[in-house]
C-alpha atoms as one frame of an Amber mdcrd trajectory, in Angstrom:
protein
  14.604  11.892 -36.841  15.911   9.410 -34.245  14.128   7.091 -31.820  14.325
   7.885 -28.428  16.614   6.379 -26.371  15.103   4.539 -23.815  18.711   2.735
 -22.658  20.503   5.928 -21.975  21.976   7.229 -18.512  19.585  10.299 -18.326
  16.318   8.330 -18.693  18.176   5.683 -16.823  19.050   8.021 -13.999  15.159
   9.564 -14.208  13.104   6.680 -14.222  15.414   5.562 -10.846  15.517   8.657
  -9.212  11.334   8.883 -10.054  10.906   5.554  -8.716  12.866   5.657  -5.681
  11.325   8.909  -4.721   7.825   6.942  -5.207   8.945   4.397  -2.833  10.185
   6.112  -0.130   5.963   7.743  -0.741   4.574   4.467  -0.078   6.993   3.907
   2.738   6.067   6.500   4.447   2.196   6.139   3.642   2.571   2.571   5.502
   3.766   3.810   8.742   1.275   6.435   8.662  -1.583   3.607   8.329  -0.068
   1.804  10.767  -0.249   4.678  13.421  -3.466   4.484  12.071  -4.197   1.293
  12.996  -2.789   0.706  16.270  -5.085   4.223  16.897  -8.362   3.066  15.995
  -7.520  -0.882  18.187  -8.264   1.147  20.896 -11.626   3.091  20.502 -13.940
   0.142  20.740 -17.483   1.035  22.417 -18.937  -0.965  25.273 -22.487  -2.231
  24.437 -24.253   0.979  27.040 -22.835   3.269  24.054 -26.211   2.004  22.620
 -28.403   1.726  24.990 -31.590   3.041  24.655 -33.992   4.159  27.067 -36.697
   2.419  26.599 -37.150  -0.344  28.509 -38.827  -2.920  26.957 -36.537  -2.573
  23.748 -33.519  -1.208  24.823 -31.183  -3.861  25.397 -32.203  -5.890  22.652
 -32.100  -2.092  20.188 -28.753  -1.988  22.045 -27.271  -5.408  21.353 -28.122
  -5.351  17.557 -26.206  -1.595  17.287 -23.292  -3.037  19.221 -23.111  -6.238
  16.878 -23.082  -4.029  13.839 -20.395  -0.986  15.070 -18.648  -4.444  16.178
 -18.709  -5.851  12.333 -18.126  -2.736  11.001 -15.282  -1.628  13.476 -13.183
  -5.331  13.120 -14.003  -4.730   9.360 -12.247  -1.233   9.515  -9.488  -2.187
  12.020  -8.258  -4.925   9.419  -8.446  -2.963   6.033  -5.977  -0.297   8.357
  -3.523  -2.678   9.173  -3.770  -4.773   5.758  -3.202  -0.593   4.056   0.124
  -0.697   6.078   1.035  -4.019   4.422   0.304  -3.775   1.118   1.752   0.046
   0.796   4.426  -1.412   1.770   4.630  -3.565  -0.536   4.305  -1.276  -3.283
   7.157   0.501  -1.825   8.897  -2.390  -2.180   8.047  -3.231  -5.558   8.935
   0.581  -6.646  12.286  -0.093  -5.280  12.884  -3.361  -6.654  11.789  -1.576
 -10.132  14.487   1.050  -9.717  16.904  -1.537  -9.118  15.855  -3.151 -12.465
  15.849   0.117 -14.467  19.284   1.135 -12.910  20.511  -2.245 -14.270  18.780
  -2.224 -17.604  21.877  -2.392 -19.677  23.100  -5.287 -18.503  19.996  -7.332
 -18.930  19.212  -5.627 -22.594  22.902  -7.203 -23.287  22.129 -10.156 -21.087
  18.489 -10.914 -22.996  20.615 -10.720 -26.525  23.436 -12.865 -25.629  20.354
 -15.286 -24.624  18.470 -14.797 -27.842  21.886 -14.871 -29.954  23.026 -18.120
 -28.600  20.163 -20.143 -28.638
């Protein structure tokens, strides 16, 4: 019984084909976030979202929920727009890992020449 082949053209042509169709995923998955994103900049509440109608406590009961929806919502709005970055990102490095695999001969030959002339 052989090894497996790792080097040949059909895992070769797999492993590309796999990771390009992964990339074009993540692509896809950071425009989505960014729609996302740009979405949610616009549904920020006004501080009377929270008012309350009592009135001895109510603007103050108001003014600590609109500090905390405004913590929370900043806090949201930047993890959506950071998702658009870093998927793609890992798009990118999908891609850039095709590109490797599709070249893998040459640098198997290109990492022996090194090691056999040094």
């Amino acid at each position: 019984m052989t090894d497996y082949d790792w080097f040949s053209d059909q895992a070769i042509e797999v492993a590309v084909d796999g990771l390009e169709k992964e990339a074009e995923k993540w692509h896809g998955l950071a425009a989505r976030m960014r729609e996302v994103s740009q979405g949610a900049q616009g549904q920020s509440l006004q501080a009377t979202a929270f008012v309350v109608t009592d009135a001895l406590t109510g603007v103050v009961t108001a003014m600590d929920l609109k500090a905390g929806y405004d913590k929370m919502y900043e806090w949201l709005n930047s993890l959506f727009a950071q998702a658009g970055v870093e998927f793609d990102n890992m798009g990118a490095a999908l891609t850039k890992n095709a590109k490797w695999y599709a070249n893998a001969d040459a640098n198997v030959a290109q990492n022996f020449d090194a090691i056999a002339s040094s």
